[in-house]
XYZ file of N, CA and C in Angstrom:
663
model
N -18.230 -13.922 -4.897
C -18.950 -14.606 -3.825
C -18.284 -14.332 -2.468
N -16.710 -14.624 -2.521
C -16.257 -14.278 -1.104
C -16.070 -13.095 -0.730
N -16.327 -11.678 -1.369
C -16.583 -10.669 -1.395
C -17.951 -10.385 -0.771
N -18.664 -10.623 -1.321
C -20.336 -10.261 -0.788
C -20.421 -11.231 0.669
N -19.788 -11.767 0.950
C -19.477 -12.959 2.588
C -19.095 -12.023 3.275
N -18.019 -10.423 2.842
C -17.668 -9.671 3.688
C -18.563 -8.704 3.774
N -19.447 -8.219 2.379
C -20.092 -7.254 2.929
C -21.212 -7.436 3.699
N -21.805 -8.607 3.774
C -22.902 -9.016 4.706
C -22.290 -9.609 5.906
N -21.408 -9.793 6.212
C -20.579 -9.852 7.231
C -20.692 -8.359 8.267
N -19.859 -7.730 7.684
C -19.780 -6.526 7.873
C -21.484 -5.628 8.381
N -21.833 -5.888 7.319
C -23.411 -5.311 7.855
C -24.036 -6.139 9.080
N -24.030 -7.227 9.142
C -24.477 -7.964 10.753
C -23.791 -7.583 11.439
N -22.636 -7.266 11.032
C -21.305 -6.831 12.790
C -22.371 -5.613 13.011
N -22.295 -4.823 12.068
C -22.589 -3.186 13.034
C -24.322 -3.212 13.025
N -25.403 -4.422 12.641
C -26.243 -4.455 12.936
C -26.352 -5.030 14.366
N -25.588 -5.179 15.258
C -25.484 -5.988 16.416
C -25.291 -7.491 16.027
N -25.387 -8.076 15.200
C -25.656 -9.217 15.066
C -24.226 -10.281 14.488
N -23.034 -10.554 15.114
C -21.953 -10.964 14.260
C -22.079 -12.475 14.067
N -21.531 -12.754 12.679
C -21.327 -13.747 12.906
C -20.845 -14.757 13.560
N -21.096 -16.149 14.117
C -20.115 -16.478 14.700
C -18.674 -17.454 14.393
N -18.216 -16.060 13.810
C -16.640 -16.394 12.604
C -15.627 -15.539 13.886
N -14.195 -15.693 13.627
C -13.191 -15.828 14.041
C -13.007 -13.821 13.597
N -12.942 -13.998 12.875
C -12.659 -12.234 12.308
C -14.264 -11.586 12.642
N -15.157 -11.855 12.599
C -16.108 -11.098 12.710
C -16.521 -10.653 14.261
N -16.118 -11.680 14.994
C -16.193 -11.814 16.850
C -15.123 -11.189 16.749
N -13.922 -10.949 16.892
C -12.903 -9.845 16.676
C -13.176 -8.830 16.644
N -13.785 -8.107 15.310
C -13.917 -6.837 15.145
C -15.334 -6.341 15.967
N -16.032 -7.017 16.482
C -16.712 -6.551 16.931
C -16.535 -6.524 18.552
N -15.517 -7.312 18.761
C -14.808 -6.759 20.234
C -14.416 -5.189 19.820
N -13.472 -5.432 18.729
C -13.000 -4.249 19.281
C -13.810 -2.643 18.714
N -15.040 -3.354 18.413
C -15.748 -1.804 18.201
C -16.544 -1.715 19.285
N -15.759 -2.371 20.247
C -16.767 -1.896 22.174
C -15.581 -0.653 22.456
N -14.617 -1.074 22.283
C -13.558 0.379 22.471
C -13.022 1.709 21.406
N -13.708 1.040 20.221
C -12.674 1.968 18.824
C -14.141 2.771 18.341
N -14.755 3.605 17.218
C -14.781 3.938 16.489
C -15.177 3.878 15.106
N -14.466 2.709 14.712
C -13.735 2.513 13.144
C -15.014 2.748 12.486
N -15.094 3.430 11.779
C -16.355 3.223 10.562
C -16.583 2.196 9.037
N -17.441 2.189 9.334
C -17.545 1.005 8.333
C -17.250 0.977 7.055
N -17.306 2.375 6.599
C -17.247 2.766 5.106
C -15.827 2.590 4.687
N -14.636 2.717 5.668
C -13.049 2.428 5.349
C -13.406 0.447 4.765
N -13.769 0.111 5.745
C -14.148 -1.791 5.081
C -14.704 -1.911 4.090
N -15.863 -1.082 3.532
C -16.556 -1.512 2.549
C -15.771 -0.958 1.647
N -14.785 0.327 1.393
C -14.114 0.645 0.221
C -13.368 -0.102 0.111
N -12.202 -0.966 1.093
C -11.172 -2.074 0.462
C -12.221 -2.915 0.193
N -13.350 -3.778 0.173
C -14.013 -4.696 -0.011
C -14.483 -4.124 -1.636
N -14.816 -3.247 -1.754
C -15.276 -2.515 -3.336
C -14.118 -2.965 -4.348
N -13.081 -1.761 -3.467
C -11.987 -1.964 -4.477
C -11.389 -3.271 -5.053
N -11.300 -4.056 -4.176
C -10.439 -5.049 -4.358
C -11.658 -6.408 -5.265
N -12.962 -6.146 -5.355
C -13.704 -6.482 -5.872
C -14.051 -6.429 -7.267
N -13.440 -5.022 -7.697
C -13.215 -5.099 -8.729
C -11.830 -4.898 -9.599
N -11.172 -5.774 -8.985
C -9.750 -5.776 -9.223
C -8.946 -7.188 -8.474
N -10.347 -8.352 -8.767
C -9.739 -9.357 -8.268
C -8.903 -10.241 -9.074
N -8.621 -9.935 -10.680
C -7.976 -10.246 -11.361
C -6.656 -9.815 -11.379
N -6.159 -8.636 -10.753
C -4.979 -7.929 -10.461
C -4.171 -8.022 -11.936
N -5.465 -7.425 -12.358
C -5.736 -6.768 -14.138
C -4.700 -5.526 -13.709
N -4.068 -5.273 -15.120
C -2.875 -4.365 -15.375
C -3.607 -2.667 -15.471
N -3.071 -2.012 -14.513
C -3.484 -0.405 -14.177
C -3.486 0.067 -15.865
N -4.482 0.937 -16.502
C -3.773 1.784 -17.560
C -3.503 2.874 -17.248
N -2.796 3.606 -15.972
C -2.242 4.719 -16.096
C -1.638 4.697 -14.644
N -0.875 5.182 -14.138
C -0.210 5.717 -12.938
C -0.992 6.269 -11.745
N -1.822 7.235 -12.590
C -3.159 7.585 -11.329
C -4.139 6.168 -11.117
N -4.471 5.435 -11.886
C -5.679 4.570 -11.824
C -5.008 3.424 -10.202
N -3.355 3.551 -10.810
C -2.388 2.753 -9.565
C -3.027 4.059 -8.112
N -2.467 4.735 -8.425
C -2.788 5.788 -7.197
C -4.455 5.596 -6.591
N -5.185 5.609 -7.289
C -6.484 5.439 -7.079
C -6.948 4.070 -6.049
N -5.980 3.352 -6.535
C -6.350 1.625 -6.171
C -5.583 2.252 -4.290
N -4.163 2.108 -4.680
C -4.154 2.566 -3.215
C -4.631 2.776 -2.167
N -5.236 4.698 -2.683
C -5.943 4.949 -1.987
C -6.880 4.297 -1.405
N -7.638 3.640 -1.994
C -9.009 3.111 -1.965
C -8.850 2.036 -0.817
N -7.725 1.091 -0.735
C -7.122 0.294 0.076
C -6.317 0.420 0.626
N -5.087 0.676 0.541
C -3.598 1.322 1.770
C -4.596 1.910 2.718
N -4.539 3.530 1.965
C -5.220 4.406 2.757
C -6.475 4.661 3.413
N -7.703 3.226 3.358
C -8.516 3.080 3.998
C -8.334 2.475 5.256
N -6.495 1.189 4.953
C -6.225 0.506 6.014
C -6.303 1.275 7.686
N -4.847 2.898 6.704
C -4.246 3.706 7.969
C -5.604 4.233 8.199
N -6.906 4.696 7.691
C -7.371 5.582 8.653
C -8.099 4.591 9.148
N -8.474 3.430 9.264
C -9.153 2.452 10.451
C -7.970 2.432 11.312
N -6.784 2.294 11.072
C -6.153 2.636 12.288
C -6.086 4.041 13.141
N -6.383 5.287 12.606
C -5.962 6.719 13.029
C -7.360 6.278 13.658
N -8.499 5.818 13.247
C -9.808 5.838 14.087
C -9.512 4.937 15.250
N -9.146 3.796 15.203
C -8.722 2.946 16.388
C -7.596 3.495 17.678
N -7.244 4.834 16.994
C -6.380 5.088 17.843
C -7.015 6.386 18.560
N -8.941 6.785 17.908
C -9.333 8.075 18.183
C -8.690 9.335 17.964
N -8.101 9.092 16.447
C -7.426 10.782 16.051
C -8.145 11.169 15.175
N -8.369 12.204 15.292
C -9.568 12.783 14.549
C -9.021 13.899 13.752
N -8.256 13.926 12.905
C -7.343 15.466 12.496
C -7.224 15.847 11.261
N -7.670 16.698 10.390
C -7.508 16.917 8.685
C -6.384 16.312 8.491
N -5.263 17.417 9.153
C -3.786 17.182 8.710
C -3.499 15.386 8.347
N -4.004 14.873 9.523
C -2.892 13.458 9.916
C -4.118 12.504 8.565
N -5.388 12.928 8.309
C -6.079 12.308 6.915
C -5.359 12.527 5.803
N -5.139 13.858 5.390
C -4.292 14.080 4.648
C -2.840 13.627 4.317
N -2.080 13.566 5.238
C -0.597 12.869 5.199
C -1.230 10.926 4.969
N -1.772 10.574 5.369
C -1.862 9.354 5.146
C -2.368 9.028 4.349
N -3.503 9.921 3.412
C -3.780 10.058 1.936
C -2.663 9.574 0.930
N -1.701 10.432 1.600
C -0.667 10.341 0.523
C 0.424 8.985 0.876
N 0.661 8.762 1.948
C 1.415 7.363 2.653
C 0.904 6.004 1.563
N -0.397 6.102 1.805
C -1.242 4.910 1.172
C -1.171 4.494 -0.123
N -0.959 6.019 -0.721
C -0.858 5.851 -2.196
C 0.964 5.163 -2.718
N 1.169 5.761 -1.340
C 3.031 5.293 -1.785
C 3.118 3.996 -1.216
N 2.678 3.572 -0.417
C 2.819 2.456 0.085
C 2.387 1.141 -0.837
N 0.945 1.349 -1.279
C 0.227 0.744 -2.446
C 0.922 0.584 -3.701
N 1.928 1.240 -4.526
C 2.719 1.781 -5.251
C 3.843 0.974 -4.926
N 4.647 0.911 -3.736
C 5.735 0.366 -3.643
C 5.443 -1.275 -3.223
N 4.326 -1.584 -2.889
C 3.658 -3.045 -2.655
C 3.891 -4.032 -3.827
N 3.331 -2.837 -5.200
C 3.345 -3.536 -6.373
C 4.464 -3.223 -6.934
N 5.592 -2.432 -6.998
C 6.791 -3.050 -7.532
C 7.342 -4.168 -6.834
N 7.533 -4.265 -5.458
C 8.088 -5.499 -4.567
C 7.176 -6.710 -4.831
N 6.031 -6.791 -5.372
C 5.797 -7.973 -5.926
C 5.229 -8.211 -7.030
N 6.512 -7.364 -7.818
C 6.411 -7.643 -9.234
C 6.982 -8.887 -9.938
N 8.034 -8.956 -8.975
C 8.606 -10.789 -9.616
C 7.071 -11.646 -9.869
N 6.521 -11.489 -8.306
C 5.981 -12.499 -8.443
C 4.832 -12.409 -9.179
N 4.109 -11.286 -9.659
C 3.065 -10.941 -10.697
C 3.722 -11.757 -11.965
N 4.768 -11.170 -12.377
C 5.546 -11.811 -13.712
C 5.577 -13.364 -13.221
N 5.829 -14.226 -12.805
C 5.791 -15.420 -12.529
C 4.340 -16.001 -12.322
N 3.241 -15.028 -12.179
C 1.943 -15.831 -12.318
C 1.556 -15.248 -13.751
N 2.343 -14.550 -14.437
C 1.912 -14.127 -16.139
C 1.250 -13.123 -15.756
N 1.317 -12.049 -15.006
C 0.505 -10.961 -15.061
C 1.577 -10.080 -14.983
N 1.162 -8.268 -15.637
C 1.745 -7.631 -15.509
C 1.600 -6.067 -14.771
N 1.617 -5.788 -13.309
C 0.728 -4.986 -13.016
C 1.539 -3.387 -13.455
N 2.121 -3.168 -13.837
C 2.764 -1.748 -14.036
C 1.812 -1.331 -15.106
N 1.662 0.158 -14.906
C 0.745 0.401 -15.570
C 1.133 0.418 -17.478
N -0.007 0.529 -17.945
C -0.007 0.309 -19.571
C 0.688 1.773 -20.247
N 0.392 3.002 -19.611
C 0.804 4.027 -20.008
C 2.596 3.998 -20.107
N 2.834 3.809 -19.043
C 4.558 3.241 -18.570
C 5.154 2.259 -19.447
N 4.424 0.630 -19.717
C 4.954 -0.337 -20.390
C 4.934 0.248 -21.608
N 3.925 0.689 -22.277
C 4.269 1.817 -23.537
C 4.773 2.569 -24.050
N 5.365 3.145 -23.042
C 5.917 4.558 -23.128
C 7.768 3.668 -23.626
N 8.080 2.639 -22.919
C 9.218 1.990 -23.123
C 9.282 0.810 -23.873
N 7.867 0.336 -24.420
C 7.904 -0.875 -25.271
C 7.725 -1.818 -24.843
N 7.197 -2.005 -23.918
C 7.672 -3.383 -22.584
C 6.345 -3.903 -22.815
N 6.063 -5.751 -23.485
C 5.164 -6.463 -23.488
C 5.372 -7.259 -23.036
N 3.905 -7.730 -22.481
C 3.906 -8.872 -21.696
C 4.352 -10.321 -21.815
N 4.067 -10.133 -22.917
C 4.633 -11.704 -23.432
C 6.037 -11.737 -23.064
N 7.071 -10.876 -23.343
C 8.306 -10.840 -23.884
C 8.543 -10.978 -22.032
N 8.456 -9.714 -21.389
C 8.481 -9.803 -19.841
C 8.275 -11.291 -19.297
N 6.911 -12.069 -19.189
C 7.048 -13.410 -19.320
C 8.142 -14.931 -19.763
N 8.291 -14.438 -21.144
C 9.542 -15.002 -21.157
C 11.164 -14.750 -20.678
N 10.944 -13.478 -19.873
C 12.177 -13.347 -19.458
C 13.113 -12.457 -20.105
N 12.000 -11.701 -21.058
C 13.117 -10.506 -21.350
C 12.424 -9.265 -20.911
N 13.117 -8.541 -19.793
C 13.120 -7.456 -18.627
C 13.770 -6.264 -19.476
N 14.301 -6.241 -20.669
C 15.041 -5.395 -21.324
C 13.823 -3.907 -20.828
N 14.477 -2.725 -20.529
C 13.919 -1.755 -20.636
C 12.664 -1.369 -19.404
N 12.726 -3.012 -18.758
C 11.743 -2.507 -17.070
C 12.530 -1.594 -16.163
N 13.830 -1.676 -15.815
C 14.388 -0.429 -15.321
C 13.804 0.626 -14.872
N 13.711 1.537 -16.238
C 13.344 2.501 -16.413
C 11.822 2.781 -16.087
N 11.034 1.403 -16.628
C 9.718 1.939 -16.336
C 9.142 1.517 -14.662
N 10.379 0.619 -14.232
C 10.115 0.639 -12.639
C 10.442 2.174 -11.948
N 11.377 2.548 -12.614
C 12.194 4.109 -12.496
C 10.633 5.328 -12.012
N 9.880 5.120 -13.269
C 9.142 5.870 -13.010
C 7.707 5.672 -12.401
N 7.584 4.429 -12.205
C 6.302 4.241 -10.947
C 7.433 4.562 -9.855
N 8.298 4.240 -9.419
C 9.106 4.724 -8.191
C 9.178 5.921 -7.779
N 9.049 6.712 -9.070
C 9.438 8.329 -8.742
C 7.988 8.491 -8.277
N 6.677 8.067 -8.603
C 4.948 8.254 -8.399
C 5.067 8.347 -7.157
N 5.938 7.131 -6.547
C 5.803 7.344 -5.079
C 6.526 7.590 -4.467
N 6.932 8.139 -5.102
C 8.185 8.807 -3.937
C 8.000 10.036 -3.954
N 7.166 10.709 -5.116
C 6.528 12.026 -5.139
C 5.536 12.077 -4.206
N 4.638 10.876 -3.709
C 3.872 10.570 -2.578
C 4.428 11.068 -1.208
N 5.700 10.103 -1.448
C 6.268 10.337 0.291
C 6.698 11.632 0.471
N 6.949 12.143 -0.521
C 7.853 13.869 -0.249
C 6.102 14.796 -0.238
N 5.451 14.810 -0.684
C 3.726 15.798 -0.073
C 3.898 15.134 1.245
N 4.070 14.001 1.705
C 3.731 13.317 2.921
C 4.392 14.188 3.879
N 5.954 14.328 3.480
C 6.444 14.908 4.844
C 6.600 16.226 4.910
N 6.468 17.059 3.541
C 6.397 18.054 3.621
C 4.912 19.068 4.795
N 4.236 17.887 5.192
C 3.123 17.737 5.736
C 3.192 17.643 7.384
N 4.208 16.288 7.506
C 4.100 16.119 8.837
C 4.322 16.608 10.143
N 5.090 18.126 10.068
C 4.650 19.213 11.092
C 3.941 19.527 11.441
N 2.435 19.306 10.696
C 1.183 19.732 11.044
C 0.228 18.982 11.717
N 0.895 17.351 11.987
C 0.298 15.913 12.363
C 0.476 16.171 13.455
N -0.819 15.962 14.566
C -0.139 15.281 15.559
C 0.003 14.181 16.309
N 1.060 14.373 17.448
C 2.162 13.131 17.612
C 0.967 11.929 17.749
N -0.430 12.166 18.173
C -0.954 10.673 18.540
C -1.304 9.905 17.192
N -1.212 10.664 16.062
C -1.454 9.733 14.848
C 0.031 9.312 14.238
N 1.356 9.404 14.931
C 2.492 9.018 14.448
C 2.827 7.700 14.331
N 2.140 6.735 15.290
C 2.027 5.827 15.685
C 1.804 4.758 13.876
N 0.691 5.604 13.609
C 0.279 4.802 12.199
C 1.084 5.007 11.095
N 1.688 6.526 11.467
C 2.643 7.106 10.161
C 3.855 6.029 10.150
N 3.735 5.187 11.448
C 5.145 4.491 10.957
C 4.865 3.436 9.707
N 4.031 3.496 9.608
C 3.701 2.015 8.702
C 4.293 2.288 7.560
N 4.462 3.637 7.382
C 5.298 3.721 5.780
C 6.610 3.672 5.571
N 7.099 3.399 7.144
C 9.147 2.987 6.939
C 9.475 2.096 6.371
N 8.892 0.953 6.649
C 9.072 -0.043 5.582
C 9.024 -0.258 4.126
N 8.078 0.936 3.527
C 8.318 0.962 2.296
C 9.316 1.510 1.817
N 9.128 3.028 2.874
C 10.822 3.937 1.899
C 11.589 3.347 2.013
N 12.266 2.462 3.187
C 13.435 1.775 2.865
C 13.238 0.863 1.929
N 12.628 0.076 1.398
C 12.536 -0.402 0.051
C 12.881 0.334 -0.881
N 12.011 1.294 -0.996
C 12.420 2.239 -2.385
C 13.448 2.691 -2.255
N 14.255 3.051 -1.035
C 15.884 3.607 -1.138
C 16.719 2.163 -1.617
N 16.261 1.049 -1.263
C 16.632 0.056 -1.721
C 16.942 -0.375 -3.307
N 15.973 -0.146 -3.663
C 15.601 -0.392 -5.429
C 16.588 0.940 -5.908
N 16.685 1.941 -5.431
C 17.189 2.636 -5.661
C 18.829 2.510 -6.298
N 19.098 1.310 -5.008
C 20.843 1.045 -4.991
C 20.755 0.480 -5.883
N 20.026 -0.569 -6.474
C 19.882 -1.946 -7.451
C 19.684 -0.942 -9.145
N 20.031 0.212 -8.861
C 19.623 0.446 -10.186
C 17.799 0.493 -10.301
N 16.502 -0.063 -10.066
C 15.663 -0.284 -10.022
C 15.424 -1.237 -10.545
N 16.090 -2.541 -10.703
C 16.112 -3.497 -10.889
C 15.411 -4.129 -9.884
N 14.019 -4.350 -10.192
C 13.151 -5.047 -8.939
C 13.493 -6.268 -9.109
N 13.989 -7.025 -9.815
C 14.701 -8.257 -9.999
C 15.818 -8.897 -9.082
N 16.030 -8.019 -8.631
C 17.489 -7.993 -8.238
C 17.054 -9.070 -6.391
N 18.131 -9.829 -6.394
C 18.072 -10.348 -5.045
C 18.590 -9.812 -3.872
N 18.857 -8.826 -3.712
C 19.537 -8.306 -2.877
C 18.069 -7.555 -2.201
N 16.840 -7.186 -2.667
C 15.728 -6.962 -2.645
C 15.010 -7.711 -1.968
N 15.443 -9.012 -1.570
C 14.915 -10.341 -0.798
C 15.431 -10.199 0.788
N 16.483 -9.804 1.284
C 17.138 -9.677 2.221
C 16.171 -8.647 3.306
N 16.425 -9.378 4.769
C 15.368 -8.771 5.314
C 16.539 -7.289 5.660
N 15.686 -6.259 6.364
C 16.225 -5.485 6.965
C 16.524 -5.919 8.526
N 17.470 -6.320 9.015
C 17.637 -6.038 10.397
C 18.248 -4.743 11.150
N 17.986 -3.394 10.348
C 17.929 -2.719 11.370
C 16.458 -1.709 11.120
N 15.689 -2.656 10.890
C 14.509 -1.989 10.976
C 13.890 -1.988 12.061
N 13.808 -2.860 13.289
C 13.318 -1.955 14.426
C 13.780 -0.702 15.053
N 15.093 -0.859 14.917
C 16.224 0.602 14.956
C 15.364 1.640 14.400
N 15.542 1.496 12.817
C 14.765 2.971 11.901
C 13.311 2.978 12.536
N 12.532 2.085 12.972
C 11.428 2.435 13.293
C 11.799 3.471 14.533
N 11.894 2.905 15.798
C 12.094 4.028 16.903
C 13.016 4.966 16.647
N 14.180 5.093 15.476
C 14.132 6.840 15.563
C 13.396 7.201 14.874
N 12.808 6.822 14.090
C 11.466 7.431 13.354
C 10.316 8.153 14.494
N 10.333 6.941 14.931
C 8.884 7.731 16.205
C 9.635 8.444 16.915
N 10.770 8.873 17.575
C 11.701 9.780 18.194
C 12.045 10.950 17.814
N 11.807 10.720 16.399
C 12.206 12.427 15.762
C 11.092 12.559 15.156
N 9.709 11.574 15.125
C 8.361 11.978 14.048
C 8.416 12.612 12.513
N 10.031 11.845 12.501
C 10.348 11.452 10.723
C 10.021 10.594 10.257
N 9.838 10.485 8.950
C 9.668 9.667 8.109
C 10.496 9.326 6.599
């Protein structure tokens, strides 16, 4: 129900006609100056529609898929809001989205396990034995490893990403930052062993406005 509120939402905004809601007078300010197409909204509105149970992936791509469908619909309403129009910089954020989406759901995997759900995919929990029940009660024996390897999914993400980003240009860098925050996570989990458990995982970064501006300074990532 609150799904179909957005897509008829959505269809009165770009019929001229918005509602008069708080987010809908918003976006339709700002499509007097932007662009954005509608079809990036209606795919997170799809996706997440049918995946409002935050039902367990059965495979690694199906995770990649979800991403896409959402991360990477986010960045290109932003690359459109910012009027970049470029294969390259679609492409690199193709792949951002999928890592970003990816590293979203290990960082809130505690809290999946604490509402009894288990989102890592079924191919992975299998591959190491890992049931839900047992995870639930608190035995993590053997998640490690299978956090190990959704980590490597995206981190195989971020490395196409930058092997890429010479070819971006600088006016879509702006959005590419959105994915610093994840790699430093994943270099994070990294230290912990991949123990997404781990509290040291809770701690904010304070020198993340730092890594952000040399990021945009050297148009690394």
């Amino acid at each position: 129900m609150r799904m179909q509120f957005w897509k008829d939402t959505l269809d009165k905004i770009y019929a001229g006609n918005p509602p008069q809601q708080p987010i809908a007078l918003a976006l339709t300010e700002a499509l007097k100056t932007t662009n954005m197409s509608a079809i990036w909204m209606k795919r997170i509105i799809n996706e997440r529609t049918s995946n409002l149970d935050d039902h367990q992936f059965m495979t690694i791509k199906d995770m990649e898929s979800y991403s896409e469908n959402t991360q990477s619909s986010l960045l290109y309403l932003q690359l459109e809001s910012l009027g970049v129009k470029d294969v390259n910089a679609d492409h690199v954020i193709s792949h951002l989205g999928k890592m970003i989406g990816i590293s979203t759901f290990l960082r809130a995997l505690p809290f999946h396990v604490s509402q009894k759900r288990l989102v890592l995919p079924a191919e992975i929990t299998a591959k190491y034995d890992i049931s839900q029940e047992n995870v639930i009660r608190g035995n993590i024996e053997g998640m490690e490893d299978a956090v190990y390897d959704v980590a490597t999914a995206a981190y195989d993400q971020l490395l196409t990403a930058r092997s890429l980003l010479k070819s971006v240009p600088p006016e879509a860098f702006p959005v590419i930052l959105a994915a610093i925050p994840h790699v430093k996570y994943l270099e994070s989990l990294e230290k912990v062993n991949f123990n997404a458990f781990d509290h040291k995982l809770l701690k904010k970064d304070w020198k993340l406005p730092l890594t952000l501006w040399k990021a945009y300074r050297s148009q690394t990532i």
